[in-house]
Amino acid sequence: MSTGKINVSVENIFPLIKKFLYSDHEIFLRELISNATDATLKLKHLTSIGEAKVEYGNPMIEVKIDKEGKKIHITDQGIGMTEDEVKKYINELAFSGAEEFLNKYEDGAKESGIIGHFGLGFYSAFMVAEKVEISTRSFKEGAEPVLWSCDGSPNFTLVPGDKKERGTEIILHIAEDSTEFLEDSRISELLNKYNKFMPIPIKFGMKTETLPKPEDAKEEDPAPTQEVDNIINNPNPAWTKQPTDLEDQDYKGFYRELYPMQFEEPLFHIHLNVDYPFNLTGILYFPKMTNDLNTQKDRIQLYQNQVFVTDNVEGIVPEFLTMLRGVIDSPDIPLNVSRSYLQADGAVKKISSYITRKVADKLNSLFKNSREDFEQKWNDIKIVIEYGMLSEDKFFEKADKFALYPTVDGKYFTFEELQEKIKETQTDKDDKLVILYASDKVSQHSYIEAAKAKGYEVLLMDSPIIGHLMQKLETSKEKISFARVDADHLDNLIKKEDTQISKLSDEEKETLKKNLEEVITDKSYTVQLEAMDSDASPFIITEPEFMRRMKEMQQTGGGGGMFGMGSMPDMYNLIVNTNHELVGEILNTKTTKKRERLISQSIDLARLSKGLLKGEELTNFIKRSYDMVK
């Protein structure tokens, strides 16, 4: 037997491990199973090159809970260790970076996630165990088994063991504050979270499997069953295979494996497979999108060599793609460092721009090869593409070829096609192309119809960030502007040379304005008298484009914030068509009561068409309308 002190000059290393990593102490299982996997894969390599004269066989890793004895056993059939190797790897190497870690991470160790980074993976066991034993036997011929034991102080014992087979068994004597890890359900949850796709089969208990009935069985006879190993992982997940070896069904099946509670199929997938200038594999899926940007995030899972690391992939995946789902696996991502370091890391930036390019290329090929299908999916994916166009200039350039602009009639145009289609009719006197859009087909119906009557195209742009995107398009493209159909009277939105002449004299206009302002007491309405076609509406309510857009942009973050517009009341223009006969009748009505009733009724009709007439005012309007038709 030999005893000794672990080679570390800082006596309080164990309290530090426990203190700094306490918030994430469930990762002990991930670390120990990763070590067991490494030990098994090392043996596979040595047998393949003829250095290990043993049968590799079909090794597995087994996790067992001994609830009564308050122990967890993790056993592998890998390379094992000799006495000298235990001394070297467990007593010395594990703490080779400990002092550096203490000096460097005294303040931020919790964020740095030091486990694994400094060879401390094995020692994560002491976050949940008051005592740890290693029973191991090397694959080497004639090697004797050894048993290492440590109670969480720097003192250990090393004695001859009794292990018969090669490999290593870690025995954790669980501490009083960590008894949750003696529950099957908790260990099962962790194995599913961290080890679901590890490359060596992991056994956790047994399960009952139903066998097919014998041919001569009666209908009421129960199907035979058998007890089999409960293997919790899929050692060969789809992303580790070549795209040429996978069918569409394989990708869909893997999606269900990743997200068993998702019932909707993904719209399409992108298989990532790159080995230069960095290693990266993975599969990204476009799910059906909602308009709520926040609920979508943190669905992509990040792995390092098939070990789950996190589903917070910010910094590695461009932000606009964090709404996708799927897996990214890369050994080149520095995992055990802070977020700010990660975002500044050169390799990570390259990975991020590669993913952006790959997604843009896939979308472009989908658009080119099956445009009809792409158009059908547009509403479900547009939020990601619009977000990408806003946040990544390189993506904006590529997306310009396939981003679609749907009209209220369900036609789809690329920006170039749209320009070509409307330049004849929707270019104003200053040679600026005015793109009309609606955000709600129902509430803006009358405005849409008025625009269509003039032969104008009206886009349907209804995503929550569209205001920001229009701003970007207006600044990045020359001589274009977007205007919502209810932002002003059409003749003002697309100003042509020929201006209408008003039927009213200046004096009559003054009188009319005074009459209107006596009835309209609401300060959020500004009265504007305009000479328009006599068959255009007599009263139209519009919202100034700039003010409304700034308010909307501030509500979805950014934009109008600097103008402090988010909290401003809504402002409307009441445009009165001086050439309409109803307006003439209001002006010529002799009795004040009748004039006021005509004005009130007309304004309420305009408000009704804008969706602004509600509550008591709507009730009064209906009552007044019935009185008028009696």
XYZ file of C-alpha atoms in Angstrom:
630
model
C 0.000 0.000 0.000
C 1.194 3.522 -0.633
C -0.182 6.758 0.685
C 0.691 10.273 -0.261
C -0.369 13.811 -0.785
C -1.804 14.987 -4.091
C 0.767 17.161 -5.809
C -0.762 20.580 -5.258
C 0.584 23.384 -3.146
C -2.801 24.953 -2.491
C -4.450 23.038 0.357
C -7.940 24.362 -0.247
C -8.398 23.159 -3.829
C -11.443 21.006 -3.003
C -13.479 23.728 -1.289
C -12.680 25.914 -4.299
C -13.917 23.307 -6.769
C -17.108 22.955 -4.774
C -17.609 26.671 -4.264
C -16.837 27.862 -7.792
C -18.686 25.168 -9.653
C -21.567 24.647 -7.291
C -24.132 26.266 -9.546
C -23.347 23.680 -12.211
C -22.337 20.653 -10.172
C -24.511 18.319 -12.259
C -21.743 18.271 -14.894
C -19.740 15.763 -12.804
C -21.517 12.979 -14.705
C -20.737 14.518 -18.081
C -17.041 14.780 -17.144
C -16.704 11.248 -15.772
C -18.513 9.684 -18.738
C -16.346 11.775 -21.112
C -13.250 10.333 -19.393
C -14.678 6.795 -19.702
C -15.391 7.435 -23.404
C -11.831 8.698 -23.950
C -10.430 5.594 -22.235
C -12.516 3.348 -24.516
C -11.667 5.224 -27.720
C -7.949 5.161 -26.839
C -8.150 1.370 -26.590
C -9.943 1.225 -29.957
C -7.109 3.197 -31.542
C -4.365 1.066 -29.928
C -6.003 -2.189 -31.033
C -6.439 -0.846 -34.581
C -2.697 -0.055 -34.900
C -1.692 -3.314 -33.218
C -0.247 -1.771 -30.051
C -2.843 -3.369 -27.773
C -2.856 -7.160 -28.014
C -6.427 -7.511 -26.722
C -9.865 -7.986 -28.253
C -11.648 -4.632 -28.460
C -15.070 -6.328 -28.651
C -18.225 -4.257 -28.074
C -17.375 -2.199 -25.002
C -19.959 -0.105 -23.167
C -20.012 2.299 -20.248
C -22.316 1.433 -17.367
C -23.823 3.776 -14.790
C -25.283 2.159 -11.646
C -26.931 3.649 -8.577
C -26.618 1.962 -5.159
C -29.270 3.894 -3.236
C -28.790 2.079 0.076
C -25.011 2.358 -0.015
C -25.343 5.995 -1.256
C -23.005 5.278 -4.159
C -22.839 5.814 -7.928
C -20.661 3.476 -10.028
C -19.374 4.473 -13.475
C -17.618 1.577 -15.217
C -15.847 1.438 -18.561
C -14.116 -1.366 -20.476
C -11.409 0.914 -21.818
C -7.667 1.261 -21.504
C -7.444 1.131 -17.678
C -4.442 2.380 -15.653
C -1.368 0.861 -14.016
C -0.217 1.993 -10.560
C 2.320 4.364 -12.135
C -0.307 5.822 -14.454
C -2.679 6.457 -11.539
C 0.103 8.316 -9.734
C 0.899 10.327 -12.845
C -2.570 11.099 -14.203
C -4.628 11.334 -11.048
C -2.181 12.663 -8.469
C -0.026 14.965 -10.543
C -1.469 15.822 -13.944
C -4.944 16.597 -12.703
C -3.589 19.527 -10.743
C -0.861 20.661 -13.120
C -2.747 23.879 -13.741
C -4.362 24.321 -10.357
C -2.233 27.213 -9.093
C -2.539 28.996 -12.423
C -6.287 28.481 -12.248
C -6.483 29.913 -8.734
C -4.445 32.990 -9.594
C -6.211 33.613 -12.870
C -9.796 32.810 -11.960
C -10.144 33.889 -8.327
C -12.856 36.371 -9.407
C -14.464 34.759 -12.418
C -14.037 31.012 -11.961
C -17.761 30.411 -11.962
C -18.153 31.901 -15.423
C -15.005 30.289 -16.808
C -16.322 26.738 -16.371
C -12.810 25.457 -15.616
C -13.723 21.758 -15.572
C -11.821 19.952 -18.326
C -9.828 23.050 -19.223
C -7.121 22.398 -16.629
C -7.294 18.606 -16.471
C -9.723 18.856 -13.575
C -12.520 16.849 -15.215
C -12.101 13.866 -12.906
C -12.074 16.051 -9.791
C -15.560 17.364 -10.583
C -16.571 14.146 -8.751
C -15.801 15.934 -5.465
C -18.594 18.422 -6.113
C -21.092 15.686 -5.241
C -19.026 13.015 -3.415
C -17.418 13.028 0.032
C -15.168 10.132 -1.034
C -14.112 8.838 -4.457
C -12.575 5.473 -5.312
C -10.951 4.392 -8.582
C -10.765 0.662 -9.193
C -8.734 0.126 -12.361
C -6.829 -2.485 -14.346
C -4.665 -1.699 -17.364
C -5.048 -3.551 -20.677
C -1.263 -4.161 -20.574
C -0.168 -7.729 -20.156
C 0.651 -8.663 -16.567
C -0.708 -5.386 -15.155
C -2.046 -5.636 -11.602
C -5.310 -3.985 -10.544
C -5.100 -0.989 -8.192
C -7.549 0.852 -5.957
C -7.128 4.608 -5.392
C -9.147 6.360 -2.710
C -9.484 9.976 -1.602
C -11.853 11.683 0.832
C -11.748 15.186 -0.618
C -8.646 16.287 1.266
C -5.298 16.331 -0.566
C -4.532 12.920 1.059
C -5.031 9.700 -0.906
C -4.337 5.967 -0.564
C -3.293 3.569 -3.316
C -3.572 -0.182 -2.655
C -3.692 -3.381 -4.748
C -7.224 -3.870 -6.148
C -9.334 -6.858 -7.067
C -10.692 -5.808 -10.491
C -10.776 -8.832 -12.829
C -11.416 -7.167 -16.226
C -9.552 -4.353 -17.915
C -10.995 -0.857 -17.580
C -11.879 1.561 -14.806
C -14.674 1.820 -12.260
C -15.237 5.129 -10.493
C -17.178 4.819 -7.217
C -18.690 8.014 -5.826
C -19.769 8.039 -2.166
C -22.431 10.709 -2.475
C -22.337 13.627 0.007
C -25.369 14.534 2.129
C -26.038 17.744 0.145
C -26.115 15.840 -3.180
C -28.466 12.913 -2.514
C -30.667 14.078 -5.436
C -28.129 12.241 -7.635
C -29.143 8.908 -6.080
C -32.528 9.183 -7.810
C -32.926 7.215 -11.048
C -34.954 10.022 -12.598
C -32.239 12.636 -11.930
C -29.432 10.507 -13.410
C -31.654 9.596 -16.336
C -32.307 13.305 -16.949
C -28.560 14.088 -16.912
C -27.649 11.192 -19.198
C -30.302 12.372 -21.640
C -29.093 15.941 -21.455
C -25.323 15.489 -21.752
C -24.666 11.994 -23.080
C -27.496 11.294 -25.512
C -25.188 11.101 -28.544
C -21.858 9.983 -27.083
C -19.889 7.594 -29.304
C -19.767 4.609 -26.874
C -23.000 2.847 -25.770
C -24.020 3.860 -22.224
C -26.059 1.419 -20.158
C -28.294 2.590 -17.316
C -30.302 -0.309 -15.883
C -32.539 -2.668 -17.853
C -35.729 -2.204 -19.862
C -38.509 -4.486 -21.044
C -38.722 -5.097 -24.769
C -41.801 -6.544 -26.488
C -41.089 -9.371 -28.932
C -43.238 -10.372 -31.922
C -45.932 -12.974 -31.161
C -45.292 -16.534 -32.364
C -47.299 -17.429 -35.483
C -49.502 -19.935 -33.631
C -50.365 -17.476 -30.790
C -53.990 -16.675 -30.032
C -55.239 -13.129 -30.310
C -55.756 -12.793 -26.547
C -52.275 -14.120 -25.732
C -49.959 -11.382 -24.473
C -46.892 -10.668 -26.609
C -43.710 -12.175 -25.136
C -41.212 -9.760 -23.536
C -37.571 -9.846 -22.555
C -35.288 -7.767 -20.330
C -32.543 -5.984 -22.271
C -29.809 -3.476 -21.486
C -31.222 0.062 -21.338
C -28.847 1.879 -23.707
C -29.632 5.558 -23.276
C -27.635 6.982 -26.184
C -27.403 6.881 -29.962
C -23.645 6.515 -30.629
C -24.004 7.316 -34.354
C -26.259 10.385 -34.655
C -27.160 11.771 -38.072
C -24.696 14.690 -37.958
C -21.714 12.301 -37.723
C -22.635 10.748 -41.089
C -22.084 11.993 -44.617
C -25.054 13.861 -46.205
C -24.914 11.381 -49.118
C -25.685 8.514 -46.696
C -28.861 10.149 -45.365
C -32.401 10.333 -46.754
C -34.982 13.008 -45.972
C -36.632 10.600 -43.510
C -33.334 10.223 -41.588
C -33.193 13.991 -41.060
C -36.815 14.080 -39.892
C -36.228 11.131 -37.564
C -33.197 12.854 -36.037
C -35.260 16.024 -35.496
C -37.753 13.970 -33.467
C -34.858 12.461 -31.529
C -33.605 15.950 -30.644
C -37.036 17.399 -29.860
C -39.365 14.568 -28.831
C -42.048 17.075 -27.740
C -42.185 18.827 -31.127
C -45.096 17.632 -33.230
C -44.590 19.839 -36.262
C -42.156 18.712 -38.942
C -39.250 21.083 -39.714
C -39.581 22.977 -43.004
C -36.099 22.043 -44.242
C -32.592 21.314 -42.969
C -29.005 22.370 -43.634
C -26.225 19.818 -43.123
C -22.953 21.463 -42.058
C -19.754 19.549 -42.801
C -16.410 21.331 -42.876
C -12.855 20.291 -41.971
C -10.902 23.381 -43.004
C -9.984 25.953 -41.642
C -11.696 24.401 -38.592
C -13.654 21.285 -37.784
C -17.400 21.628 -37.686
C -20.290 19.272 -38.308
C -23.967 19.656 -37.575
C -27.509 19.858 -38.850
C -29.643 22.986 -38.595
C -33.418 22.883 -39.022
C -35.822 25.674 -39.961
C -38.924 25.170 -37.808
C -42.190 27.017 -38.381
C -41.675 30.464 -36.883
C -43.907 32.517 -34.647
C -43.752 36.296 -34.503
C -42.410 36.180 -30.943
C -38.649 36.451 -31.324
C -37.837 35.550 -27.720
C -39.608 32.222 -27.321
C -37.680 30.786 -30.249
C -34.165 31.090 -28.873
C -31.791 28.582 -27.236
C -32.900 25.567 -29.230
C -29.641 24.767 -31.051
C -27.525 22.320 -29.067
C -23.747 22.679 -29.019
C -21.613 19.547 -28.734
C -17.889 18.928 -28.529
C -17.051 15.489 -29.938
C -20.626 14.301 -29.296
C -20.655 15.569 -25.680
C -23.419 18.107 -25.004
C -22.040 21.438 -23.815
C -24.823 24.031 -23.893
C -27.916 25.209 -25.709
C -26.889 28.823 -25.296
C -25.034 29.220 -28.589
C -24.879 33.010 -28.669
C -21.540 34.126 -30.070
C -20.958 30.880 -31.960
C -24.093 30.974 -34.087
C -25.013 34.406 -35.519
C -27.804 35.861 -33.423
C -30.447 35.748 -36.138
C -29.931 31.991 -36.507
C -30.419 31.266 -32.798
C -34.096 30.899 -33.702
C -33.294 27.743 -35.647
C -33.023 24.283 -34.119
C -30.491 21.501 -34.444
C -26.945 20.554 -33.492
C -23.474 21.973 -33.969
C -20.453 19.871 -33.048
C -16.940 21.274 -33.116
C -13.756 20.314 -31.272
C -12.361 23.764 -32.169
C -14.626 25.858 -29.962
C -12.903 26.952 -26.721
C -15.630 25.832 -24.340
C -14.217 26.577 -20.935
C -13.843 30.311 -21.212
C -16.047 33.303 -20.620
C -18.697 34.517 -23.098
C -16.817 37.753 -23.850
C -13.679 35.785 -24.714
C -15.720 33.462 -26.888
C -17.199 36.322 -28.882
C -13.761 37.848 -29.484
C -12.115 34.546 -30.425
C -10.929 34.379 -34.054
C -11.915 30.738 -34.642
C -15.398 31.388 -33.311
C -15.856 34.392 -35.605
C -14.868 32.235 -38.580
C -17.333 29.540 -37.524
C -20.080 32.133 -37.168
C -19.482 33.613 -40.635
C -19.231 30.120 -42.176
C -22.632 29.183 -40.743
C -24.118 32.452 -42.058
C -22.750 31.765 -45.549
C -23.889 28.155 -45.542
C -27.449 29.113 -44.527
C -27.605 31.873 -47.169
C -26.398 29.461 -49.877
C -28.962 26.837 -48.890
C -31.808 29.382 -48.951
C -30.652 30.655 -52.329
C -30.585 27.148 -53.822
C -34.043 26.372 -52.388
C -35.339 29.578 -53.954
C -33.755 28.842 -57.342
C -34.606 25.137 -57.513
C -38.157 25.164 -56.149
C -39.461 28.707 -56.028
C -43.084 27.682 -55.576
C -42.238 25.633 -52.492
C -40.059 28.477 -51.171
C -42.946 30.938 -51.592
C -45.269 28.621 -49.648
C -42.783 28.486 -46.772
C -41.992 32.199 -46.847
C -44.368 33.233 -44.053
C -42.886 30.590 -41.762
C -39.251 31.585 -42.327
C -39.372 35.294 -43.172
C -38.731 36.466 -39.597
C -35.300 34.747 -39.562
C -34.352 36.108 -42.972
C -35.514 39.653 -42.144
C -33.660 39.531 -38.818
C -30.543 38.305 -40.648
C -30.768 41.065 -43.247
C -30.919 43.598 -40.434
C -28.107 42.238 -38.313
C -25.526 40.843 -40.769
C -24.388 42.887 -43.768
C -22.937 39.862 -45.573
C -26.223 38.024 -45.192
C -28.101 41.139 -46.388
C -26.116 41.101 -49.647
C -26.834 37.414 -50.289
C -30.474 37.573 -49.173
C -31.191 40.379 -51.627
C -31.403 37.661 -54.304
C -34.007 35.484 -52.518
C -35.829 37.637 -49.951
C -39.462 37.906 -51.007
C -41.951 40.762 -50.852
C -45.510 39.399 -50.952
C -48.427 41.523 -52.127
C -51.867 41.657 -50.515
C -53.064 39.489 -53.441
C -50.596 36.691 -52.646
C -48.071 37.384 -55.402
C -44.359 37.214 -54.481
C -41.577 39.412 -55.848
C -37.854 39.685 -55.212
C -36.785 43.294 -54.745
C -35.471 43.464 -58.294
C -38.726 42.052 -59.718
C -40.758 44.477 -57.610
C -38.789 47.484 -58.850
C -39.312 46.388 -62.449
C -43.061 45.841 -61.907
C -43.902 49.183 -60.270
C -41.399 51.676 -61.676
C -43.806 52.914 -64.387
C -46.741 53.605 -62.051
C -45.194 54.280 -58.635
C -42.329 56.648 -59.390
C -43.097 60.155 -58.107
C -42.246 63.533 -59.648
C -38.830 63.536 -57.911
C -37.973 60.196 -59.599
C -38.294 58.317 -56.303
C -39.875 54.852 -56.269
C -42.638 54.715 -53.651
C -43.380 51.205 -52.397
C -46.832 50.977 -50.840
C -47.506 48.398 -48.164
C -50.165 47.330 -45.671
C -49.537 45.667 -42.317
C -53.083 44.353 -41.861
C -55.280 43.407 -44.818
C -58.505 43.593 -42.809
C -58.165 46.881 -40.927
C -56.542 48.684 -43.892
C -58.906 47.220 -46.497
C -60.413 50.489 -47.744
C -56.954 52.080 -48.188
C -55.692 48.989 -50.047
C -58.700 49.066 -52.388
C -58.172 52.764 -53.124
C -54.526 52.063 -54.070
C -55.447 49.075 -56.228
C -58.094 51.187 -58.009
C -55.251 53.440 -59.171
C -53.310 50.391 -60.464
C -50.782 50.397 -57.627
C -49.258 47.234 -56.098
C -49.577 46.974 -52.299
C -47.194 44.747 -50.369
C -48.243 42.894 -47.218
C -45.507 43.504 -44.657
C -46.620 42.334 -41.258
C -43.674 40.951 -39.289
C -42.733 42.682 -36.009
C -39.354 43.963 -37.263
C -40.410 45.125 -40.694
C -40.060 48.810 -39.776
C -36.351 48.317 -39.072
C -35.869 46.419 -42.334
C -37.610 49.115 -44.410
C -35.320 51.695 -42.817
C -32.297 49.596 -43.851
C -33.576 49.127 -47.415
C -34.251 52.864 -47.769
C -30.693 53.719 -46.689
C -28.937 50.966 -48.662
C -30.831 51.377 -51.955
C -31.104 54.548 -53.994
C -34.254 56.579 -54.522
C -36.814 54.337 -52.830
C -39.165 54.895 -49.933
C -41.792 52.752 -48.217
C -45.171 54.185 -47.313
C -48.038 52.428 -45.583
C -51.254 52.866 -47.547
C -52.889 54.717 -44.652
C -49.960 57.122 -44.114
C -51.488 59.842 -46.283
C -53.840 60.387 -49.181
C -52.541 58.438 -52.228
C -51.923 61.593 -54.272
C -49.634 62.771 -51.464
C -47.897 59.408 -51.058
C -47.017 59.243 -54.756
C -46.878 62.882 -55.828
C -47.244 63.342 -59.589
C -46.944 66.615 -61.543
C -50.638 67.200 -62.117
C -52.182 68.681 -58.972
C -55.950 68.853 -58.525
C -57.664 72.215 -58.403
C -59.955 72.815 -55.436
C -63.612 73.673 -56.027
C -63.573 75.830 -52.864
C -62.221 79.339 -52.577
C -59.699 80.212 -49.861
C -62.461 81.921 -47.880
C -64.700 78.822 -48.079
C -61.785 76.655 -46.939
C -61.275 78.901 -43.901
C -64.964 78.609 -42.980
C -64.956 74.829 -43.492
C -61.846 74.373 -41.331
C -63.400 76.454 -38.543
C -66.636 74.402 -38.729
C -64.669 71.134 -38.525
C -62.472 72.230 -35.622
C -65.540 73.275 -33.602
C -66.784 69.655 -33.756
C -63.402 67.871 -33.528
C -62.187 68.449 -29.989
C -59.735 65.517 -29.977
C -56.212 67.013 -30.050
C -54.669 63.885 -31.687
C -56.318 64.821 -35.031
C -54.839 67.435 -37.373
C -57.272 68.692 -40.031
C -55.868 68.925 -43.577
C -57.937 70.226 -46.518
C -56.887 68.602 -49.814
C -58.149 68.951 -53.398
C -58.653 65.376 -54.628
C -60.703 63.474 -57.183
C -64.394 64.078 -56.558
C -64.954 60.303 -56.338
C -62.248 59.810 -53.678
C -63.461 59.465 -50.064
C -64.681 62.715 -48.472
C -62.931 62.066 -45.133
C -59.768 59.940 -44.709
C -57.794 59.334 -41.521
C -54.059 58.755 -42.013
C -51.077 58.214 -39.737
C -47.844 60.028 -40.652
C -45.348 57.334 -41.806
C -42.283 58.662 -39.988
C -43.926 59.104 -36.571
C -45.769 55.790 -36.679
C -42.771 53.832 -37.892
C -40.484 55.290 -35.234
C -42.967 54.360 -32.511
C -43.287 50.818 -33.848
C -39.532 50.413 -34.157
C -38.985 51.517 -30.592
C -41.526 48.956 -29.404
C -39.491 46.153 -31.051
C -36.172 47.546 -29.814
C -34.090 50.398 -31.215
C -35.230 52.860 -33.874
C -37.333 55.581 -32.346
C -35.758 55.394 -28.908
C -33.472 58.352 -29.424
C -36.442 60.514 -30.366
C -38.376 59.395 -27.293
C -41.324 58.466 -29.497
C -42.248 55.162 -27.917
C -44.350 56.837 -25.255
C -45.870 59.568 -27.433
C -49.628 59.464 -28.067
C -50.843 58.340 -31.509
C -51.169 61.236 -33.981
C -53.542 61.233 -36.963
C -54.277 63.457 -39.926
C -57.906 63.971 -40.908
C -57.776 64.647 -44.635
C -60.888 66.331 -46.008
C -61.526 66.163 -49.761
C -62.621 69.681 -50.714
C -63.919 68.422 -54.095
C -66.399 65.892 -52.654
C -70.089 66.838 -52.788
C -70.646 65.831 -49.123
C -67.994 68.379 -48.071
C -69.776 70.978 -50.181
C -73.063 70.085 -48.468
C -71.489 70.486 -45.003
C -70.229 73.932 -45.996
C -73.634 75.018 -47.359
C -75.802 73.610 -44.536
C -77.660 76.442 -42.863
C -78.475 74.914 -39.461
C -75.651 74.361 -36.982
C -77.222 71.172 -35.585
C -77.440 69.467 -38.990
C -73.889 70.544 -39.914
C -72.469 69.186 -36.664
C -74.352 65.910 -37.174
C -73.002 65.552 -40.753
C -69.429 66.265 -39.582
C -69.666 63.841 -36.626
C -71.146 61.120 -38.806
C -68.517 61.593 -41.532
C -65.583 61.578 -39.095
C -66.961 58.499 -37.332
C -67.253 56.701 -40.685
C -63.595 57.549 -41.403
C -62.616 56.345 -37.916
C -64.657 53.181 -38.420
C -62.766 52.372 -41.625
C -59.474 52.874 -39.706
C -60.587 50.657 -36.807
C -60.498 53.570 -34.350
C -64.154 53.680 -33.359
C -64.658 51.704 -30.160
C -66.617 51.532 -26.911
C -69.066 54.311 -26.092
C -68.259 56.267 -29.251
C -69.152 53.249 -31.407
C -72.423 52.779 -29.497
C -73.351 56.466 -30.016
C -72.438 56.234 -33.713
C -74.735 53.207 -34.237
C -77.594 54.937 -32.385
C -77.111 58.118 -34.438
C -77.011 56.098 -37.693
C -80.342 54.422 -36.882
C -81.870 57.831 -36.145
C -80.702 59.083 -39.537
C -82.245 56.210 -41.522
C -85.627 56.274 -39.720
